[in-house]
Each structure stands twice: as C-alpha cells, then as structure tokens.
mmCIF file of C-alpha atoms in Angstrom:
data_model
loop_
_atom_site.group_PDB
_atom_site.id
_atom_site.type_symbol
_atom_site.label_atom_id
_atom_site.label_comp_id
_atom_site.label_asym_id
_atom_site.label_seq_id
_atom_site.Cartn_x
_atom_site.Cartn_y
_atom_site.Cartn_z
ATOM 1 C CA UNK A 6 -8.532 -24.861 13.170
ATOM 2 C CA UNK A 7 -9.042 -21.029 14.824
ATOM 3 C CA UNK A 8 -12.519 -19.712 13.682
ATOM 4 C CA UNK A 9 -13.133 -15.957 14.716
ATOM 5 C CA UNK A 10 -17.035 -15.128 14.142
ATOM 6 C CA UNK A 11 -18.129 -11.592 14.960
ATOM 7 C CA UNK A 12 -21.449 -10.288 15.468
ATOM 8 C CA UNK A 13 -23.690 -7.213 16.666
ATOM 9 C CA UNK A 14 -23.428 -5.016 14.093
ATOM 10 C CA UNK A 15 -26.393 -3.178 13.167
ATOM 11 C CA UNK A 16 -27.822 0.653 12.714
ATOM 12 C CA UNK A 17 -27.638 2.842 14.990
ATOM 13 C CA UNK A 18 -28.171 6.563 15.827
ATOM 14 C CA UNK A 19 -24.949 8.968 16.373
ATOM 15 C CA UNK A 20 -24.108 9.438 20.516
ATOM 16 C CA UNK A 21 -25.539 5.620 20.819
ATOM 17 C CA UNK A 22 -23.937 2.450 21.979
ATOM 18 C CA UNK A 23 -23.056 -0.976 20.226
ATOM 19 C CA UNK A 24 -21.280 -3.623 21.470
ATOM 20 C CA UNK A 25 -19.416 -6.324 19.061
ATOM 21 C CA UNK A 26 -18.009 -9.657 19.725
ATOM 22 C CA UNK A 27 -15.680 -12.071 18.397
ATOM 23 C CA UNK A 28 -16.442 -15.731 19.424
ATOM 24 C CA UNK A 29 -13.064 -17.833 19.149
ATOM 25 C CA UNK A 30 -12.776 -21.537 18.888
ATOM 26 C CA UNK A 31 -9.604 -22.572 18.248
ATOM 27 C CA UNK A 32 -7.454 -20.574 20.040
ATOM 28 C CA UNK A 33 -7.964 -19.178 23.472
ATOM 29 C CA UNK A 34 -8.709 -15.628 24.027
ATOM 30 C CA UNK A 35 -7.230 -14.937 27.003
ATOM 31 C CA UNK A 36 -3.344 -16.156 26.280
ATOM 32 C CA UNK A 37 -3.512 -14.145 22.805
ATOM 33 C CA UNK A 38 -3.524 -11.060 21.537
ATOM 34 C CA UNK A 39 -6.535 -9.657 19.739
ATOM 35 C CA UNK A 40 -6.919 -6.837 17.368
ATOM 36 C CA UNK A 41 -10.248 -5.199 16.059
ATOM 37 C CA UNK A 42 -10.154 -3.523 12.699
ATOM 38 C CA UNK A 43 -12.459 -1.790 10.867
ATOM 39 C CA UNK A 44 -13.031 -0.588 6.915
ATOM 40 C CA UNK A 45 -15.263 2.479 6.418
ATOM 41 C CA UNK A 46 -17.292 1.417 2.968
ATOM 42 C CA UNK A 47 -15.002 1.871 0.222
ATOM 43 C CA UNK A 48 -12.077 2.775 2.220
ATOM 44 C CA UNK A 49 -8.678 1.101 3.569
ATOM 45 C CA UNK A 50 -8.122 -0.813 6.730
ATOM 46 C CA UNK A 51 -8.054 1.103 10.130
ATOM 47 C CA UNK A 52 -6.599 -0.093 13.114
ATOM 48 C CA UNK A 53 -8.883 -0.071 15.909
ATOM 49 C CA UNK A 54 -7.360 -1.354 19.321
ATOM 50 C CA UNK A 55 -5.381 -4.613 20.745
ATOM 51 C CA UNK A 56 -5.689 -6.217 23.656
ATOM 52 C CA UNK A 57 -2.434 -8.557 25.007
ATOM 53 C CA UNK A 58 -2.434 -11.168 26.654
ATOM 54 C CA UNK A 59 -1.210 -9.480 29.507
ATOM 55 C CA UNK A 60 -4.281 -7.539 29.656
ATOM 56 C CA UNK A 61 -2.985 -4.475 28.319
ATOM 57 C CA UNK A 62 -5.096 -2.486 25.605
ATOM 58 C CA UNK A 63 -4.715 0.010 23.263
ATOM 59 C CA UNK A 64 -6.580 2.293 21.000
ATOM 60 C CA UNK A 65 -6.298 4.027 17.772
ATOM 61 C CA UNK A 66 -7.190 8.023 18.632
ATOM 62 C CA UNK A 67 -9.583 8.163 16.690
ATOM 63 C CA UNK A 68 -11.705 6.220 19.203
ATOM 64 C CA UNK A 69 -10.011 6.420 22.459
ATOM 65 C CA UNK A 70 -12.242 7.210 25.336
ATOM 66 C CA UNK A 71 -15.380 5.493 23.303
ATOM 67 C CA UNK A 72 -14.530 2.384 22.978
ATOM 68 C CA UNK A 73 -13.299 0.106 25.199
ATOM 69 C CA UNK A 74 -12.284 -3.570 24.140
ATOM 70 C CA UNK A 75 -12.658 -6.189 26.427
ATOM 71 C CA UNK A 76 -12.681 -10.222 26.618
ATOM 72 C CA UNK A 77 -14.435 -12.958 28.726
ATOM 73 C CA UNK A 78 -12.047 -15.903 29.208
ATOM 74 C CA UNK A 79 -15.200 -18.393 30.346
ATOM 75 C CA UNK A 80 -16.794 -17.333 26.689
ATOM 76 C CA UNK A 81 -13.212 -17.099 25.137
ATOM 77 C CA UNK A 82 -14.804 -14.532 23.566
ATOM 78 C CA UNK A 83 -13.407 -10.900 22.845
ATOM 79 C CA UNK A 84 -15.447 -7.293 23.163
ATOM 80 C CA UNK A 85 -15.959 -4.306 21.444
ATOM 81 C CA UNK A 86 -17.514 -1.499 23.564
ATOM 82 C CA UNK A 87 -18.336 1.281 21.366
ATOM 83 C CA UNK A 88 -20.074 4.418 22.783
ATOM 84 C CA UNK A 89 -21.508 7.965 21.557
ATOM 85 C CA UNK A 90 -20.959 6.230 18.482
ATOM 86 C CA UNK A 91 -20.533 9.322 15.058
ATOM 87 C CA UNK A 92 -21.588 8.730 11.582
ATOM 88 C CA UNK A 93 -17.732 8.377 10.791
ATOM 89 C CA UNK A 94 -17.676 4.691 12.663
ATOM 90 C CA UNK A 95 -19.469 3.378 9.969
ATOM 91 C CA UNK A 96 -17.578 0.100 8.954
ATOM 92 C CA UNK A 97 -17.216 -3.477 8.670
ATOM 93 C CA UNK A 98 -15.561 -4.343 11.518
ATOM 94 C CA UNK A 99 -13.174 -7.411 11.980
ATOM 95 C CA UNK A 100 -11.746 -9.154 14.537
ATOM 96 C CA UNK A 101 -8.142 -10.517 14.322
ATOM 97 C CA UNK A 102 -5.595 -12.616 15.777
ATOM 98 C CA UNK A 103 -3.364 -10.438 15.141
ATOM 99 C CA UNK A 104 -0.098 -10.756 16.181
ATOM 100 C CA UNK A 105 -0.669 -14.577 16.405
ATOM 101 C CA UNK A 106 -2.390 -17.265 14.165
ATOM 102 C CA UNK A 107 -2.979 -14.081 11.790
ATOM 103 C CA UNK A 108 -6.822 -15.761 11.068
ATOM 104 C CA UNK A 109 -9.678 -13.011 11.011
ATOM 105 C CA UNK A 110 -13.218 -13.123 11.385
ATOM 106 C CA UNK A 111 -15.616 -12.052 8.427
ATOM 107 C CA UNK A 112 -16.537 -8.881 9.709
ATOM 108 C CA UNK A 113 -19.546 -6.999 10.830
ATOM 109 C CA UNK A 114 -21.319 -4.202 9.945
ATOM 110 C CA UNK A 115 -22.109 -0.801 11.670
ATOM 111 C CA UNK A 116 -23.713 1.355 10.259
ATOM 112 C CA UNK A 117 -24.516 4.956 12.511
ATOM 113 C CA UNK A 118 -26.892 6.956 10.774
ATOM 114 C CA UNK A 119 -30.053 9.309 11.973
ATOM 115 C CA UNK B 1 1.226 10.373 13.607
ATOM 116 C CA UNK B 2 2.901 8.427 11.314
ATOM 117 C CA UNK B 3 1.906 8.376 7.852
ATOM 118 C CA UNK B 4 2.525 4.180 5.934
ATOM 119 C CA UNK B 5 2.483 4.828 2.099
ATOM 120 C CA UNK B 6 1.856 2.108 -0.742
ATOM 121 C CA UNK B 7 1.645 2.158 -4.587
ATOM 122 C CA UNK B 8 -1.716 3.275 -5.123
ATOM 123 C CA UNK B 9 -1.966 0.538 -7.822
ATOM 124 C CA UNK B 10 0.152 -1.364 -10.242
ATOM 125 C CA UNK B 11 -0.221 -4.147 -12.875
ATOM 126 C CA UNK B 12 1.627 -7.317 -13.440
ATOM 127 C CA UNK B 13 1.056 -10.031 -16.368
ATOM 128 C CA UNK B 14 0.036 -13.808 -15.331
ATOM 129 C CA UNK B 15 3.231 -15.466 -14.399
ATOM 130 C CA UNK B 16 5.120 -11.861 -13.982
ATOM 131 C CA UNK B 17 6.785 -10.461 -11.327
ATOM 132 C CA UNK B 18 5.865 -7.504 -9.285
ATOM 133 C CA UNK B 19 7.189 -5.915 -5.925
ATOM 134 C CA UNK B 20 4.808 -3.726 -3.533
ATOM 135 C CA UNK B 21 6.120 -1.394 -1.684
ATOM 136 C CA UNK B 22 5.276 -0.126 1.963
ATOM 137 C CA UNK B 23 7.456 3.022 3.411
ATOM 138 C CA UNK B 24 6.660 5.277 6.857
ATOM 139 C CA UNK B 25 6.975 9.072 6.843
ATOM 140 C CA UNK B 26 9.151 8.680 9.851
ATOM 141 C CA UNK B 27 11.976 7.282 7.885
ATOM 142 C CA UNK B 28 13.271 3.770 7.133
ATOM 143 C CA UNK B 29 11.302 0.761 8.116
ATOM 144 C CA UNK B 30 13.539 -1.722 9.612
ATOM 145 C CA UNK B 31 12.186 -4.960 11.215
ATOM 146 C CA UNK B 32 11.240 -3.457 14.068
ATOM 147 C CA UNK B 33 8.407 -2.410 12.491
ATOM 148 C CA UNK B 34 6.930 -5.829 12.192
ATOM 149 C CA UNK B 35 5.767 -5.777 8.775
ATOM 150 C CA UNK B 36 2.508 -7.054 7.878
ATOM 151 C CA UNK B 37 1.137 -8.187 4.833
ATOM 152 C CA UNK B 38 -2.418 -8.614 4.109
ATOM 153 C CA UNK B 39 -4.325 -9.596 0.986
ATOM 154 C CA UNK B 40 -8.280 -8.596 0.339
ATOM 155 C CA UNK B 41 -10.638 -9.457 -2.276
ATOM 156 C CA UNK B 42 -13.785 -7.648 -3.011
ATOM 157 C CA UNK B 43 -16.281 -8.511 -0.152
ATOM 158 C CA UNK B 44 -14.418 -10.421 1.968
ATOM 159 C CA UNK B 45 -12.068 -10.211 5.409
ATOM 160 C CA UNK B 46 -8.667 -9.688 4.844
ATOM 161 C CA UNK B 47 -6.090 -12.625 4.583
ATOM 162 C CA UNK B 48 -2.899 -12.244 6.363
ATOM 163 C CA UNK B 49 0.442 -13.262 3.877
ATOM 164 C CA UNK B 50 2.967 -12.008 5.890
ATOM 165 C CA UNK B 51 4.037 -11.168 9.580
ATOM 166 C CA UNK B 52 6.800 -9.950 10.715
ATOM 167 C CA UNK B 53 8.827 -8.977 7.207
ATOM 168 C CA UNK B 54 9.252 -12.186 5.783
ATOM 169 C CA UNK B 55 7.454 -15.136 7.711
ATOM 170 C CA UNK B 56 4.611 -16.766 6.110
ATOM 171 C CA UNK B 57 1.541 -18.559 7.246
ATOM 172 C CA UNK B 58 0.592 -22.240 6.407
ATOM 173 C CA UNK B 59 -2.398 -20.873 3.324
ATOM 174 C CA UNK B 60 0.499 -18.532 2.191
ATOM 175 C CA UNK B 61 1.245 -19.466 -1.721
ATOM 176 C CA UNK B 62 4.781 -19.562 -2.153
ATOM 177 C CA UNK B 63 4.894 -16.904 -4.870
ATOM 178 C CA UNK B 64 4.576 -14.921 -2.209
ATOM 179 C CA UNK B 65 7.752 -13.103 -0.668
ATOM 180 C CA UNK B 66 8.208 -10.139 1.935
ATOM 181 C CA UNK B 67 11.587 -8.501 2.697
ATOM 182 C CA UNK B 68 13.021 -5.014 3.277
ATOM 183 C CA UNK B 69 14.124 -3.268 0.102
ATOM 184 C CA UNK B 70 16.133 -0.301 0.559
ATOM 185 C CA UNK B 71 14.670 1.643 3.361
ATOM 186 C CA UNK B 72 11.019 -0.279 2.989
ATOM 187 C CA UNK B 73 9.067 -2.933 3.572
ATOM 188 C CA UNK B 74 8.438 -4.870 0.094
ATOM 189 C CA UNK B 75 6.008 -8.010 -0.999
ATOM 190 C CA UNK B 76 7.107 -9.430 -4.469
ATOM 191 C CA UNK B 77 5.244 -11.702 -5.825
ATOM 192 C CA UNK B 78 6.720 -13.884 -8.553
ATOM 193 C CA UNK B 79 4.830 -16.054 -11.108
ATOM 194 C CA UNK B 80 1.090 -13.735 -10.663
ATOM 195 C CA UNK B 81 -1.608 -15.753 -11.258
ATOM 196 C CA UNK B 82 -5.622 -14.351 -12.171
ATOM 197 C CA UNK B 83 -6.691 -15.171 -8.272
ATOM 198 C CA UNK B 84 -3.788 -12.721 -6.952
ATOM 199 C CA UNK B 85 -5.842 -9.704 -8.284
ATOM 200 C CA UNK B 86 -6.710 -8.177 -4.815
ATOM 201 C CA UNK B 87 -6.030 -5.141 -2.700
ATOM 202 C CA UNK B 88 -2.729 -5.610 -0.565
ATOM 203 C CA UNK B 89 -2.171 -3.962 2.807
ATOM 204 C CA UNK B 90 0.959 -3.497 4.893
ATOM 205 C CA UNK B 91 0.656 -2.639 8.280
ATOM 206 C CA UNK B 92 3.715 -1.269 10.564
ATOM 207 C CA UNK B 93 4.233 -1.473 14.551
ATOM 208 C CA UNK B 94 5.420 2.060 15.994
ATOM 209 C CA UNK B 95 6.801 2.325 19.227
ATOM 210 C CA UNK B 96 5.062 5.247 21.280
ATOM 211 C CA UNK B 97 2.471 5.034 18.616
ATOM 212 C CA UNK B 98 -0.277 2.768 17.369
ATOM 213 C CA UNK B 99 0.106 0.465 14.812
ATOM 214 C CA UNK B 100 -0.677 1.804 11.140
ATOM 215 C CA UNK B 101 -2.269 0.454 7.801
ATOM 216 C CA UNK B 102 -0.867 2.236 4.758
ATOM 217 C CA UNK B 103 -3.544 2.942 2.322
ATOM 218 C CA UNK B 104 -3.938 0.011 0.200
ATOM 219 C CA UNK B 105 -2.199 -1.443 -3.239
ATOM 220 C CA UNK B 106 -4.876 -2.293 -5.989
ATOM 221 C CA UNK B 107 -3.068 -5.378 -7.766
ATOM 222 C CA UNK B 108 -4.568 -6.003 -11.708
ATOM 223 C CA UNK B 109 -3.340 -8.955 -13.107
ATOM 224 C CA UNK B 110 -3.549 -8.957 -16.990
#
C-alpha cells in the first residue's frame, strides 16, 4: 500500500524559507515521478512542480526560481525547497504520485504572513 | 498560458446521470493531453478517478467514466449517489507548457 505523508508546514514571514517533505513507503521515490500541489484556502488546485524519474524537474511560473524540488533516494523521501516565500504561497500543499499510483498525501499547511 | 475550463457547478439527482466537462483555451483536448480526473471533499486531499482519459484506479467506483466528448475531456457519472457530492478537478498535460488544473466542478447531489 503507497502512503505519502507530508510535513513542515508552518507560518512564516514573506522573503523567508520553508522546506516540505513527502515521506513515501510504498513506492520508491527515486524510479517515480512526483508532483507537489498546492490549494490557496478556498481556492482550486495549482500545479506546483514534478520531478521524473529521470531527474528532470519542472515548475509552475508562478514559483520558478524559488522553489526548487528535490528527493533523497536513501530517505525515499521527496523535497520542497521554497524560498523568499510571498503572502500569495499560502496553501495546503500536497504531495502526489502523480503520473503513477495517483495516491496523495494529506497535505500541509503554509501559511506566510507578517 | 493555457487556460482548462469546467462547469462551475451542476446538480444531479441520486441515481442520475451527469457529465463534467473539462475544455483548454488552446483548442480541442485530445488524449494527448492526459486527462486527469480528481475528486475532493471538504477538508481532505484530493482523490485521483481518472488518468489518462479513461483509465481508472483500483478505489475508482464504477459509476465513474472518463472519455473525450466532442472536442473535451468529459467524466459522467451514472447512478450519483449522496457520497459523490464533491468538487471534481481535471487536469491537462501541455507540451511546451506546464501541466494545468481547470478551476473546479462543485457536484450537489439532490
């Protein structure tokens, strides 16, 4: 059974730093490809970025050059980077095996705010 | 960018049918767009229902259907029940361009 659990959401201040992660079990990081998502409160789904298993990664504009998403095959655990962070990243984000097993994690919150 | 729209909402009776609808402003979505289908309750992650137009995952109920209709990407669902009343997202793959959510269909079953 894949489990995706995220965590290290929290509050922070705009132009500071966060970093998520998505622990797998499951399924292995590394030989899949992983998508973070996030949902501003109240609002749709946004795409976020992908990372194949290739190694190749991609970003949504909205955050390219801030975030950077990453994965550590010995954790088999994928990475959010997210830097000089703006009051419009404010979400839930998820973490998703997307394409793949299509299973998500249950999301976590980040909330930027002065 | 491209721009995925949806029914904003739409209502079905228990045990009707209803079809969602997901189209791109760039012009017909074709399989090549991978068509996703995802299903979200109040509070909770999304669900995926659908990947690539029609294929369904193991938890997928079988009253659950995707396809292309005309020049879009459609979910029907036939025989609603009370715990299909949900928010339903399609998401399309763009080559030269980043994948896209379209902006959400609030189901009402009653």
């Amino acid at each position: 059974e894949v489990q995706l659990v995220e965590s290290g959401g929290g509050l922070v201040q705009p132009g500071g730093s966060l970093r998520l992660s998505c622990a797998a079990s499951g399924l292995t990081v590394s030989s899949n490809q992983m998508t973070w998502v996030r949902q501003a409160p109240g609002k749709g789904l946004e795409w976020v970025s992908i990372i194949y298993g290739g190694g190749s990664t991609y970003y949504a504009d909205s955050v390219k050059g801030r975030f950077t998403i990453s994965r550590d095959n010995s954790k088999n655990t994928l990475y959010l980077q997210m830097n000089r962070l703006r009051v419009e990243d404010t979400a839930v984000y998820y973490c998703g095996n997307i394409p793949g097993s299509g299973n998500w994690g249950q999301g976590t919150l980040v909330t930027v705010s002065s | 960018q491209p721009v995925v729209t949806q029914e904003p909402s739409l209502t079905v009776s228990p045990g009707g049918t209803v079809t969602l609808t997901c189209g791109s402003s760039t012009g017909a979505v074709t399989s090549g767009h991978f068509p996703y289908w995802f299903q979200q309750k109040p509070g909770l992650a999304p669900r995926t229902l659908i990947y690539d137009t029609s294929n369904k995952h193991s938890w997928t109920p079988a009253r659950f259907s995707g396809s292309l209709l005309g020049d879009k990407a459609a979910l029907t669902l036939s025989g609603a029940q009370p715990e299909d009343e949900a928010e339903y997202y399609c998401l399309l793959s763009y080559s030269g361009a980043r994948p896209k959510f379209g902006g959400g269909t609030k189901l009402t079953v009653l």
